[in-house]
PDB file of C-alpha atoms in Angstrom:
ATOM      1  CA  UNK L  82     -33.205-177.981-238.232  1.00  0.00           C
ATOM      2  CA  UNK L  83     -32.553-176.319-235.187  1.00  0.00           C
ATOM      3  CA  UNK L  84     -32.519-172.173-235.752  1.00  0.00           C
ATOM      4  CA  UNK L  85     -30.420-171.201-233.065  1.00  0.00           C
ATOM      5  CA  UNK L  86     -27.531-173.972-234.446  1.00  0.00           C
ATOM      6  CA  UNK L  87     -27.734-171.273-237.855  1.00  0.00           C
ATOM      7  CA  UNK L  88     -27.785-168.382-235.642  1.00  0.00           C
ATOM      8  CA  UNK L  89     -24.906-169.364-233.733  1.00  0.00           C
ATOM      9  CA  UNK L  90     -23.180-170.153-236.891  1.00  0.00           C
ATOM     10  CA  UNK L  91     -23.929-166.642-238.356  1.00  0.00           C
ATOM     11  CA  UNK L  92     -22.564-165.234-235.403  1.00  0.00           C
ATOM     12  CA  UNK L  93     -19.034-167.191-235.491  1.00  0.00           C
ATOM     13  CA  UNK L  94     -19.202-166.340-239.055  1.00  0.00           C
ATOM     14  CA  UNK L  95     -19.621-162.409-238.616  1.00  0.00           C
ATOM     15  CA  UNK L  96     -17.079-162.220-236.094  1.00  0.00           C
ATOM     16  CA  UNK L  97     -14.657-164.452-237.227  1.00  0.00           C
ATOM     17  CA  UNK L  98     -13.971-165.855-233.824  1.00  0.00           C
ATOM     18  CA  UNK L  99     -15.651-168.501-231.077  1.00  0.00           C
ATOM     19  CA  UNK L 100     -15.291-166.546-228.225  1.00  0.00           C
ATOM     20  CA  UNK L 101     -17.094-163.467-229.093  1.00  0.00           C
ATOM     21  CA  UNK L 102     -19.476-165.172-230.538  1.00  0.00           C
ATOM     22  CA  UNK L 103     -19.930-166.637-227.520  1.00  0.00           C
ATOM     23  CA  UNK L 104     -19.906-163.369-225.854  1.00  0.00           C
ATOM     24  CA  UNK L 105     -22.284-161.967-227.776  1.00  0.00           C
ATOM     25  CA  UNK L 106     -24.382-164.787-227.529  1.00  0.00           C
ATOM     26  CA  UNK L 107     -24.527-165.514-223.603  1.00  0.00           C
ATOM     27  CA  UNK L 108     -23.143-168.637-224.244  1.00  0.00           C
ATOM     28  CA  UNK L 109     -20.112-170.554-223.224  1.00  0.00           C
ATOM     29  CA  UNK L 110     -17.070-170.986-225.616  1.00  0.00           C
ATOM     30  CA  UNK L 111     -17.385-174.850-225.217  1.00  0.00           C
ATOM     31  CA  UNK L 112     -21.400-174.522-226.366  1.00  0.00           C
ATOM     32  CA  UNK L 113     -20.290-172.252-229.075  1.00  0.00           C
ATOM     33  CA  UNK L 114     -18.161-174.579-230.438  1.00  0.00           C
ATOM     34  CA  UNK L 115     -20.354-177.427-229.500  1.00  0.00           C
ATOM     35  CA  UNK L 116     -23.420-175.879-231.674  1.00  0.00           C
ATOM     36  CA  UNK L 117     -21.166-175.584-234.757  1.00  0.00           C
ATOM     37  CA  UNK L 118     -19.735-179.631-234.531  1.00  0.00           C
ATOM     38  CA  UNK L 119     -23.182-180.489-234.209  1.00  0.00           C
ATOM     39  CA  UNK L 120     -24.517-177.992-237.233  1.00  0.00           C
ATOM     40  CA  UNK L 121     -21.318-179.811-239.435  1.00  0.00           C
ATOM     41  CA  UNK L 122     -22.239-183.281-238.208  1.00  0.00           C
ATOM     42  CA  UNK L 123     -26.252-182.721-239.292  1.00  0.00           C
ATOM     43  CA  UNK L 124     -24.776-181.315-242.748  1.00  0.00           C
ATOM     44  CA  UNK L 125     -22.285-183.842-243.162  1.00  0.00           C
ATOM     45  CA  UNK L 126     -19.718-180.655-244.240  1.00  0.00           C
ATOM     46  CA  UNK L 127     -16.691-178.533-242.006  1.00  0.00           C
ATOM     47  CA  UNK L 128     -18.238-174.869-242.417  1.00  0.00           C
ATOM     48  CA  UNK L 129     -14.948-172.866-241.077  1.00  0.00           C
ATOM     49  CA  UNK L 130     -11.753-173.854-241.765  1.00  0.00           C
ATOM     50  CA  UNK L 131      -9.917-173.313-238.134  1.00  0.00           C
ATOM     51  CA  UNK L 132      -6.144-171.645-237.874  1.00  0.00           C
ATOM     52  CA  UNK L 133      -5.165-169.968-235.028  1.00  0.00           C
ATOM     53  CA  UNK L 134      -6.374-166.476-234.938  1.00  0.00           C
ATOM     54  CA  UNK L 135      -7.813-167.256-238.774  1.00  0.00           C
ATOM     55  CA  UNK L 136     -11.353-168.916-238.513  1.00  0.00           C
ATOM     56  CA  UNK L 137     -12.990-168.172-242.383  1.00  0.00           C
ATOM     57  CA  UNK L 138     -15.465-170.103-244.050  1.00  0.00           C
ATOM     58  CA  UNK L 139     -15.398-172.759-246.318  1.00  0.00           C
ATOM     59  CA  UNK L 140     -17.342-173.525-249.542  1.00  0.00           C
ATOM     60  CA  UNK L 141     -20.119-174.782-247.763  1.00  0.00           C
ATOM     61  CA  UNK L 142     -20.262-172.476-245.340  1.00  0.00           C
ATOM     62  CA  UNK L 143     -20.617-169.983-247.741  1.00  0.00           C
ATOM     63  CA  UNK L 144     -23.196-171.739-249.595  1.00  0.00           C
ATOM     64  CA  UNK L 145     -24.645-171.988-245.950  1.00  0.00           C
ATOM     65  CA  UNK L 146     -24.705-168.110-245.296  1.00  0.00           C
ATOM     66  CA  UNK L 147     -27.365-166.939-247.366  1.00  0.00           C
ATOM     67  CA  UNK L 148     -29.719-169.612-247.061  1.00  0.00           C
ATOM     68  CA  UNK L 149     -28.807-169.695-242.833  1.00  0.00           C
ATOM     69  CA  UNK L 150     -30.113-166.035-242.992  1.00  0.00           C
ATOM     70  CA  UNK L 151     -33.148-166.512-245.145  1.00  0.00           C
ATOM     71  CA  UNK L 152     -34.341-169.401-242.394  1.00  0.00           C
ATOM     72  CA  UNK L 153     -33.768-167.419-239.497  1.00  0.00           C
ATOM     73  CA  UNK L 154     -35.821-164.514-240.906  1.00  0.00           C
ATOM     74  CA  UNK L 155     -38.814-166.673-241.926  1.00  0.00           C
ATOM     75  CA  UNK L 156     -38.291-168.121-238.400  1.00  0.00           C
ATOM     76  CA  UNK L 157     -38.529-164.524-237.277  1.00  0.00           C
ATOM     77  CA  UNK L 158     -41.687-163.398-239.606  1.00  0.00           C
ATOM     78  CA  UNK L 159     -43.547-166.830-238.766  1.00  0.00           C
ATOM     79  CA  UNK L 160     -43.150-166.309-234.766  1.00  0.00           C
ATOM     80  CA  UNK L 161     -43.923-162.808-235.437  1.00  0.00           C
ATOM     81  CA  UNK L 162     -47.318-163.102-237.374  1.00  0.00           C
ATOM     82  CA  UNK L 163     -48.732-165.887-235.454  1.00  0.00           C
ATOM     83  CA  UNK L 164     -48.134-164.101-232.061  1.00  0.00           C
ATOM     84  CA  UNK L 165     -50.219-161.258-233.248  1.00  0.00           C
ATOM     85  CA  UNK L 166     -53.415-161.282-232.006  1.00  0.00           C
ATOM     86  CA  UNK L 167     -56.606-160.322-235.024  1.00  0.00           C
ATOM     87  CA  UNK L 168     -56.959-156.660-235.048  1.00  0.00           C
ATOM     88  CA  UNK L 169     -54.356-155.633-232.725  1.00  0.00           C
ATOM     89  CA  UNK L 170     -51.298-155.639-234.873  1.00  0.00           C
ATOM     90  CA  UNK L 171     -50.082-155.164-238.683  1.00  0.00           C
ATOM     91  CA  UNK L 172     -46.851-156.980-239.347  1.00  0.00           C
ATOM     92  CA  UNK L 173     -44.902-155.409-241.817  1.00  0.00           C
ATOM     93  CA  UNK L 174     -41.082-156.119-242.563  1.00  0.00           C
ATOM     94  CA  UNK L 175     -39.793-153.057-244.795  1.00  0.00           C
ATOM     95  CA  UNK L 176     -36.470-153.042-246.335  1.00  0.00           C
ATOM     96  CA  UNK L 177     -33.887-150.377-248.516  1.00  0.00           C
ATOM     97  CA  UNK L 178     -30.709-149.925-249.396  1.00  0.00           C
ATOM     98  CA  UNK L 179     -28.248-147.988-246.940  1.00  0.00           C
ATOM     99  CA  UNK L 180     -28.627-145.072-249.042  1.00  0.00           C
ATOM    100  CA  UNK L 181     -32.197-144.779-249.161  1.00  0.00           C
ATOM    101  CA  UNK L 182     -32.448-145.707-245.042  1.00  0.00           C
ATOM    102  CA  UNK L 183     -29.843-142.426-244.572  1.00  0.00           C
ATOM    103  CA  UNK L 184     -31.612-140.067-247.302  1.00  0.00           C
ATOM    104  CA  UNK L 185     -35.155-141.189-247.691  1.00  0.00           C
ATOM    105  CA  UNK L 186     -36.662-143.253-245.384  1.00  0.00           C
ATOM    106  CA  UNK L 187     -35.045-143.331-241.925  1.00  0.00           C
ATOM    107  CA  UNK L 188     -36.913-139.435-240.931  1.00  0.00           C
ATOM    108  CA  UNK L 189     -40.049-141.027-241.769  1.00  0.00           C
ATOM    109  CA  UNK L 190     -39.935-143.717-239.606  1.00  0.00           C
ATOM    110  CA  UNK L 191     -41.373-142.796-236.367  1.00  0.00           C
ATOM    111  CA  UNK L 192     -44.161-140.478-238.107  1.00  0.00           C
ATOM    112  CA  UNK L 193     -45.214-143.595-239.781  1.00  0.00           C
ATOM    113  CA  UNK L 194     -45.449-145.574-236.566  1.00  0.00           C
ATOM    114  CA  UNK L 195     -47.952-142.835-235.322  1.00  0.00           C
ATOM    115  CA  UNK L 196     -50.126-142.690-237.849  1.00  0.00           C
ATOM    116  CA  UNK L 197     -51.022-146.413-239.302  1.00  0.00           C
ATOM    117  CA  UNK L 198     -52.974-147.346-236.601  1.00  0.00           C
ATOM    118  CA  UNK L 199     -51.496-150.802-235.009  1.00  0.00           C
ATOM    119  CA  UNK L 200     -48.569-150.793-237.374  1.00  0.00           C
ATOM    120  CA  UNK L 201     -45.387-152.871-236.545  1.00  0.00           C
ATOM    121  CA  UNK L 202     -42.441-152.895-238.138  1.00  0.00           C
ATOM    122  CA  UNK L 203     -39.065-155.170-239.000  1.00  0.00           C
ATOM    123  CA  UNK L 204     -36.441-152.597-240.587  1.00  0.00           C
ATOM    124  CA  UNK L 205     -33.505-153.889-242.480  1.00  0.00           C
ATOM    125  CA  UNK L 206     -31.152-152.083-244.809  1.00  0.00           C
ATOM    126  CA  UNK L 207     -29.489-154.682-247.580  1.00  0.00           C
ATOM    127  CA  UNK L 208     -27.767-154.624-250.898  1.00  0.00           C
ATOM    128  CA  UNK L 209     -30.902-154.515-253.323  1.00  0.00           C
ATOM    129  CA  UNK L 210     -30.275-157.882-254.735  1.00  0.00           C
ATOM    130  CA  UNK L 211     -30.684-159.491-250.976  1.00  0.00           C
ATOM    131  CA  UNK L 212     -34.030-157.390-250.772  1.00  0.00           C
ATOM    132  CA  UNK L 213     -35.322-158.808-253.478  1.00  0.00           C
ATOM    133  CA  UNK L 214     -34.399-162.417-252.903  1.00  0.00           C
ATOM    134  CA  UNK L 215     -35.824-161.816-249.350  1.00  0.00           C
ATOM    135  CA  UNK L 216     -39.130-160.797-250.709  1.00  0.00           C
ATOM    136  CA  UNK L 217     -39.390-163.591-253.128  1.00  0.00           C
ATOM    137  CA  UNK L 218     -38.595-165.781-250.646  1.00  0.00           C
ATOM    138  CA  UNK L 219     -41.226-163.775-248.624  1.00  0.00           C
ATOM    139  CA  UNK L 220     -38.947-162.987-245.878  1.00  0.00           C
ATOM    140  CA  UNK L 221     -39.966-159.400-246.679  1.00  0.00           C
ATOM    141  CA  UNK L 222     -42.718-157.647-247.460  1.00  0.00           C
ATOM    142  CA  UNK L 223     -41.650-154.321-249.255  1.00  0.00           C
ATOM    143  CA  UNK L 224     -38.015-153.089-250.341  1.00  0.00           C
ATOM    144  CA  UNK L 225     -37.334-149.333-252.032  1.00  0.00           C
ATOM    145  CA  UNK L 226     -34.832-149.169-254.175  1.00  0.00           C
ATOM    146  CA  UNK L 227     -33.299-146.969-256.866  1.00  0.00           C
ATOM    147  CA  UNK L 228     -33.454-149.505-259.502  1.00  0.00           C
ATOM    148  CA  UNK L 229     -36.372-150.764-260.494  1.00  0.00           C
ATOM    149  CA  UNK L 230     -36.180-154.982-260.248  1.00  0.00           C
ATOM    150  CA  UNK L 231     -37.259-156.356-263.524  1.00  0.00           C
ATOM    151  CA  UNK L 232     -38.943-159.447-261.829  1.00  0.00           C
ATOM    152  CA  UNK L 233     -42.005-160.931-262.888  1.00  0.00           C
ATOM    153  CA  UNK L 234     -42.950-162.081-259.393  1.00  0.00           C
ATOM    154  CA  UNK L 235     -42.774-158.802-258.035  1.00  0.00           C
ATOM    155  CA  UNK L 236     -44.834-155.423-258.267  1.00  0.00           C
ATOM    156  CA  UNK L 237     -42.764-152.398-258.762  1.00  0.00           C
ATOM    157  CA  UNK L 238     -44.051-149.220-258.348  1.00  0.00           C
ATOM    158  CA  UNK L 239     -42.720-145.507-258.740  1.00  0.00           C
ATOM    159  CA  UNK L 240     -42.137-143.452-255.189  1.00  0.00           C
ATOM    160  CA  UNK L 241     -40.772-140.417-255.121  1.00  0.00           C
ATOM    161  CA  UNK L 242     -38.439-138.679-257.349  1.00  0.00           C
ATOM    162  CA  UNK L 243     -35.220-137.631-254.433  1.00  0.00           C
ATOM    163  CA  UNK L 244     -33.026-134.939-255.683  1.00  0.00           C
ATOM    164  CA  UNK L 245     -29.193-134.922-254.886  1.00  0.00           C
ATOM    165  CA  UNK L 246     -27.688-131.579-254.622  1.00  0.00           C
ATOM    166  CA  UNK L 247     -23.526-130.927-255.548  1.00  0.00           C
ATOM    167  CA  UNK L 248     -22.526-129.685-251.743  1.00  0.00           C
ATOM    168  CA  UNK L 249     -19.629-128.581-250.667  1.00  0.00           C
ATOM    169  CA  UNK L 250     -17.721-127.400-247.489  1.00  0.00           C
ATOM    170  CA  UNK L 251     -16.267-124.175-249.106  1.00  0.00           C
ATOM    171  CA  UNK L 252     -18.860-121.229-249.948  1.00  0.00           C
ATOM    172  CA  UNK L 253     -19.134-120.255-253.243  1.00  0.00           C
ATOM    173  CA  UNK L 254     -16.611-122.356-254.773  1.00  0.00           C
ATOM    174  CA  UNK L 255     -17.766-123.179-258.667  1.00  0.00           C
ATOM    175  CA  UNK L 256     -18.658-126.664-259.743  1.00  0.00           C
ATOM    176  CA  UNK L 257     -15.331-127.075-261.478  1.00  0.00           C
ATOM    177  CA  UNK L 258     -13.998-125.689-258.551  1.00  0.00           C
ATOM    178  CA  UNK L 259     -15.919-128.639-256.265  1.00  0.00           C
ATOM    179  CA  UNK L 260     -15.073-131.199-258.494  1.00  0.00           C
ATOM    180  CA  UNK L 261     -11.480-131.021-258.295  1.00  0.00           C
ATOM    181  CA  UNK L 262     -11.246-130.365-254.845  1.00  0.00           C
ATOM    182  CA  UNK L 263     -11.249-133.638-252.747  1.00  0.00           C
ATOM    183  CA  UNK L 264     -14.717-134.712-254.821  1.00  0.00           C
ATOM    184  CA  UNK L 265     -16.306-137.812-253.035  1.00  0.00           C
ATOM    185  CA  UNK L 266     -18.274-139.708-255.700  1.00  0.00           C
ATOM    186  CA  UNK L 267     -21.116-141.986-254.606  1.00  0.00           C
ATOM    187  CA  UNK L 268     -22.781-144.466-256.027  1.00  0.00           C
ATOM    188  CA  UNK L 269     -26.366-143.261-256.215  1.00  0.00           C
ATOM    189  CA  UNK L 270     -26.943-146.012-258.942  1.00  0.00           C
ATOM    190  CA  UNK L 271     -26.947-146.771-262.742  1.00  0.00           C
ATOM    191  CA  UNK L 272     -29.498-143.237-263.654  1.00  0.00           C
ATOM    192  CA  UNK L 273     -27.569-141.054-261.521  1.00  0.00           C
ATOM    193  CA  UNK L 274     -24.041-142.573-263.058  1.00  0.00           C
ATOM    194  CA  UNK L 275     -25.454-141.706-266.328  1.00  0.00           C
ATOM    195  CA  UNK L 276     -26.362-138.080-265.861  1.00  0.00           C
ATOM    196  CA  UNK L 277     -23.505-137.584-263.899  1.00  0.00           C
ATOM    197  CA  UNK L 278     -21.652-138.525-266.392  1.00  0.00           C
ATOM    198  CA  UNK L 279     -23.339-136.762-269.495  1.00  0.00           C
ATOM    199  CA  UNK L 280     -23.822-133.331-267.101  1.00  0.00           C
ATOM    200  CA  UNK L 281     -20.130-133.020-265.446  1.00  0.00           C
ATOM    201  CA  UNK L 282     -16.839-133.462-266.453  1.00  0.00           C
ATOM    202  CA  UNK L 283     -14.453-134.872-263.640  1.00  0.00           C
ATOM    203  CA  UNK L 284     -10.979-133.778-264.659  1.00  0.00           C
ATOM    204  CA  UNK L 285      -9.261-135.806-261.605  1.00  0.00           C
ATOM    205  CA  UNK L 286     -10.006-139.011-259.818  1.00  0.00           C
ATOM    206  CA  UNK L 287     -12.586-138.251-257.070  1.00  0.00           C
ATOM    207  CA  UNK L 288     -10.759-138.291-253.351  1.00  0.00           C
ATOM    208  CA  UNK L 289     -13.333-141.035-252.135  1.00  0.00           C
ATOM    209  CA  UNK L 290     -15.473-143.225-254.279  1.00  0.00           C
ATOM    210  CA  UNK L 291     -18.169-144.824-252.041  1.00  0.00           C
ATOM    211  CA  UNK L 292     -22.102-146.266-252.167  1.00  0.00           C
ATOM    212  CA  UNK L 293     -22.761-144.496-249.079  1.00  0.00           C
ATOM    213  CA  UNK L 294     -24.211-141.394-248.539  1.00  0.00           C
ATOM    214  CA  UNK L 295     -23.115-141.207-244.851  1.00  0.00           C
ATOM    215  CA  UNK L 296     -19.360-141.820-245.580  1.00  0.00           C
ATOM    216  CA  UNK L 297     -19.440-138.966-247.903  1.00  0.00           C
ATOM    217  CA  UNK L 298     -21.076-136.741-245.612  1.00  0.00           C
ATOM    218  CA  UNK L 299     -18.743-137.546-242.350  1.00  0.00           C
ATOM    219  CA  UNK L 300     -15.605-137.442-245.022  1.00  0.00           C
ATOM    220  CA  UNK L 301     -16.325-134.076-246.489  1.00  0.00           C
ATOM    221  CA  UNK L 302     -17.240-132.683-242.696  1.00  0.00           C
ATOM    222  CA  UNK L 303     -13.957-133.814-241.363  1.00  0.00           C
ATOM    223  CA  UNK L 304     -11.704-133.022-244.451  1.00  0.00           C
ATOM    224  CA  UNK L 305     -13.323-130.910-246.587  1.00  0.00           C
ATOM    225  CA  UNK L 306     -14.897-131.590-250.149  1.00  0.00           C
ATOM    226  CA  UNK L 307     -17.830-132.170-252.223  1.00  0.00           C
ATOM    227  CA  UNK L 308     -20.545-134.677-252.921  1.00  0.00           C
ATOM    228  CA  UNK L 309     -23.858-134.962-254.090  1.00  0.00           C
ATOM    229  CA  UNK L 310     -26.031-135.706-251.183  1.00  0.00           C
ATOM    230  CA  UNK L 311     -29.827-135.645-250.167  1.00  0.00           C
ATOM    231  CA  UNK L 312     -31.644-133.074-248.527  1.00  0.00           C
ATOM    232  CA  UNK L 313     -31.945-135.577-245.162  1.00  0.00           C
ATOM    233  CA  UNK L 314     -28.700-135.728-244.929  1.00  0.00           C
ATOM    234  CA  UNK L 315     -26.827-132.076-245.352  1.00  0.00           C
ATOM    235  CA  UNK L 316     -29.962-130.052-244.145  1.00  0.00           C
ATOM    236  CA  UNK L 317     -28.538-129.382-240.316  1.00  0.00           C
ATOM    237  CA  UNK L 318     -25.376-128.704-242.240  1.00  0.00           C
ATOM    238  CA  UNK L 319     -26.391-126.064-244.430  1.00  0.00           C
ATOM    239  CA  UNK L 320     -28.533-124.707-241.383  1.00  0.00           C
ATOM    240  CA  UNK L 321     -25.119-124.580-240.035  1.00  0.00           C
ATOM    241  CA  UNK L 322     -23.266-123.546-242.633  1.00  0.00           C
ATOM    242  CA  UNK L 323     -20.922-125.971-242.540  1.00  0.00           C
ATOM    243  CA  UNK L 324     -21.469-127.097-246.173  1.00  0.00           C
ATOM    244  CA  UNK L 325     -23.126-124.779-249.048  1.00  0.00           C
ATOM    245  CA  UNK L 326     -24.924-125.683-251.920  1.00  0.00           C
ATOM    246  CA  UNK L 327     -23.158-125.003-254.866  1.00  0.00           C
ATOM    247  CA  UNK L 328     -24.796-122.913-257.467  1.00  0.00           C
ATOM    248  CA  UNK L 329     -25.744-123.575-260.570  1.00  0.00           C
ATOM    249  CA  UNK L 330     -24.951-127.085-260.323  1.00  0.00           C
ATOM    250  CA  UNK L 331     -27.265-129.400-261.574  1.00  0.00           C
ATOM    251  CA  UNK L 332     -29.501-131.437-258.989  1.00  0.00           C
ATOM    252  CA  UNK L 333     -29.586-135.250-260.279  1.00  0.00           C
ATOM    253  CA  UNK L 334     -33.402-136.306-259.248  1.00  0.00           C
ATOM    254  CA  UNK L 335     -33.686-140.486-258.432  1.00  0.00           C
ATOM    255  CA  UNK L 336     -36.397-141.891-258.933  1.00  0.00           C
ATOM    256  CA  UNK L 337     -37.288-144.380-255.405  1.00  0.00           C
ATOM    257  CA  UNK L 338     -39.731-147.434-256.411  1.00  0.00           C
ATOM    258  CA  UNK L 339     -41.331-149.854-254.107  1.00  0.00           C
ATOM    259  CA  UNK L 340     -41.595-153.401-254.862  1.00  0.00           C
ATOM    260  CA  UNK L 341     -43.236-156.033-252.752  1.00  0.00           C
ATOM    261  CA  UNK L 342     -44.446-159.720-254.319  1.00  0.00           C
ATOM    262  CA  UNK L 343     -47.073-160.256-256.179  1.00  0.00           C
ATOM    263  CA  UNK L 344     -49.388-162.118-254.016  1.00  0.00           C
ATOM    264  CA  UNK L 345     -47.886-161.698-251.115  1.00  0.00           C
ATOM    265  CA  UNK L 346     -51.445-160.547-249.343  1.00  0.00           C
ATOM    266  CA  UNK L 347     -50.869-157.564-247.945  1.00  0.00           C
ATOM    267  CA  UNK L 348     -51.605-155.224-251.062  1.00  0.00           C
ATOM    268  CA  UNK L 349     -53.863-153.029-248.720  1.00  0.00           C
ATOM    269  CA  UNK L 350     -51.161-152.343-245.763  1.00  0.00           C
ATOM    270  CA  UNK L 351     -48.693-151.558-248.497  1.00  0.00           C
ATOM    271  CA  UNK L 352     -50.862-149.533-250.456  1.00  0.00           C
ATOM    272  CA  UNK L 353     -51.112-147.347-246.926  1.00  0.00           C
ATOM    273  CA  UNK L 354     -47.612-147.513-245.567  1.00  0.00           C
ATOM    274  CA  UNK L 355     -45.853-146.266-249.385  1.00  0.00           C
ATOM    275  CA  UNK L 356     -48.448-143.489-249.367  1.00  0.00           C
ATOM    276  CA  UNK L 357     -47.657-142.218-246.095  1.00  0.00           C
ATOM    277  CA  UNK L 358     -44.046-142.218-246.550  1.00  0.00           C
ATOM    278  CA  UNK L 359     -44.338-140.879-249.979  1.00  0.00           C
ATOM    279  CA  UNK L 360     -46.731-137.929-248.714  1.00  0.00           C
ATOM    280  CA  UNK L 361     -44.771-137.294-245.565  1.00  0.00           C
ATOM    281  CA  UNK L 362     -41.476-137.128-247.775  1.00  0.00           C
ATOM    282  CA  UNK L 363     -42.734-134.511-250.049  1.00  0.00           C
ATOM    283  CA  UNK L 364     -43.534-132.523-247.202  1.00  0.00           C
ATOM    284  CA  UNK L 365     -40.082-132.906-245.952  1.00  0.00           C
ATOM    285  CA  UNK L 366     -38.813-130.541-248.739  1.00  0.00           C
ATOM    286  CA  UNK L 367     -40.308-129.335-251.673  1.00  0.00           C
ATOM    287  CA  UNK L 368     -38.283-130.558-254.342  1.00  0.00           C
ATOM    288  CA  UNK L 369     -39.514-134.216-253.184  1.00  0.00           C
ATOM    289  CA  UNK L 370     -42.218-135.168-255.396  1.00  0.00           C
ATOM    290  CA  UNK L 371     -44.640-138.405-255.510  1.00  0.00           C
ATOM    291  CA  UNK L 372     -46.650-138.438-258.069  1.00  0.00           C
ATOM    292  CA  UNK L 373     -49.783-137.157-258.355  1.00  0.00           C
ATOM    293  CA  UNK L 374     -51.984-139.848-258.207  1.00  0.00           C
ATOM    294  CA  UNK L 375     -50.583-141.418-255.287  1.00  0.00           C
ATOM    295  CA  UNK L 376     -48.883-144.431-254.615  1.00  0.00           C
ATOM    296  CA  UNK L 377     -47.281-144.365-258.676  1.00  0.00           C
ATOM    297  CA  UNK L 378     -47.916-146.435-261.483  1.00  0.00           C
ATOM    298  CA  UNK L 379     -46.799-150.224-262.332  1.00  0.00           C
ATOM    299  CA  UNK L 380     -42.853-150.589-263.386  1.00  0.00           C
TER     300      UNK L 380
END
């Protein structure tokens, strides 16, 4: 099957309408279109359902979706690999969850670049249930997550441990104080739910419940409030002073794993790509730790 009929028909899909799809495609409405007839036609299915200003999908479509995506990225890793020439490049597709790109990963980036000699990377931030069907289906090659994947196909291995710290935009404001006060909850995932819960007592719904560490941060900037956040992410604002830590609140560590397949070949480039982040991280701030004998131990 022809790729670019599944990439057009991602496209149509994510906007929700032919002609920027087209737009954003360099194509012509009429090929748009054409593309997704013939995609239906080879399936023998309609994948939208078509109302004026109301394109959505239809069952098949989104059975299509996932599967679309998965062939495009193989499409992408197999081009990618095979144009490498021996010795001169290290392909490497890394994935993580929003959170962990904002508070973990995304600083460490272009320090990682420079020093694995060679090293390319693919990027991609996903719920952790798409990051770890892409690596089984071996459309990636290593995901970090907060949860460790119970997975026998997979390796999962133990990070860093990232601490979240109660901020707020008012100085020396108590924890009660922080929590009552246009709180933004996030959703750091099931440990930090836990301890959250067992450590602090929320007395009113939070202002903002979201699983993004950004959206907190740009809320409580604009409006005012309170979250618990990673260092990345509120350092130039406390260098700024426009949030404060709040004292004697308790800092909720999170454990970040790594998990990559199996036998997915590339044990050695991961091996050197988790310790660099993991070593660069903890010299980020202090109260980042990897463990001490490396790259962590088997989850």
């Amino acid at each position: 099957m022809d790729t670019e009929l599944l990439k057009t028909f991602m496209e149509v899909s994510r906007t929700r309408h032919f002609g920027r799809a087209a737009e954003n495609l360099y194509l012509t409405q009429s090929a748009v279109s054409f593309r997704v007839r013939q995609l239906e036609g080879l399936l023998g299915v309609e994948l939208f359902s078509r109302q004026r200003n109301n394109i959505q999908l239809t069952t098949a479509g989104e059975k299509l979706m996932p599967l679309a995506e998965s062939t495009v990225r193989l499409e992408q890793k197999i081009r990618q690999e095979v144009a490498a020439e021996e010795g001169q490049s290290q392909q490497m597709a890394v994935g993580a969850t929003p959170n962990l790109w904002d508070g973990f990963l995304q600083q460490q980036m272009a320090g990682l670049l420079d020093r694995v000699d060679g090293l390319s990377l693919t990027a991609v931030a996903h719920s952790s249930g798409n990051l770890i069907r892409q690596i089984l289906e071996r459309t990636l090659d290593l995901a970090f997550l907060f949860d460790a994947p119970k997975v026998d196909e997979l390796t999962t291995l133990e990070v860093a441990h990232l601490p979240l710290y109660l901020c707020s935009s008012v100085s020396d404001v108590t924890i009660s104080e922080a929590l009552d006060h246009r709180y933004v909850l996030v959703d750091w995932g099931t440990a930090f739910q836990a301890q959250h819960n067992r450590q602090l007592k929320l007395t009113s719904t939070p202002a903002l419940q979201t699983n993004t560490g950004r959206i907190a941060l740009d809320c409580i900037l604009s409006r005012g409030g309170a979250a618990y956040l990673p260092w990345g992410l509120i350092a130039g604002a406390l260098d700024q002073q426009k949030l404060f830590l709040v004292q004697d609140a308790p800092v909720i560590p999170r454990t970040v794993y790594a998990s990559f397949h199996s036998n997915g070949g590339s044990e050695h480039l991961i091996d050197t790509v988790i310790r660099q982040i993991a070593a660069a991280e903890t010299n980020t701030h202090p109260l980042v730790h990897h463990l001490d004998d490396g790259i962590g131990t088997e989850s």
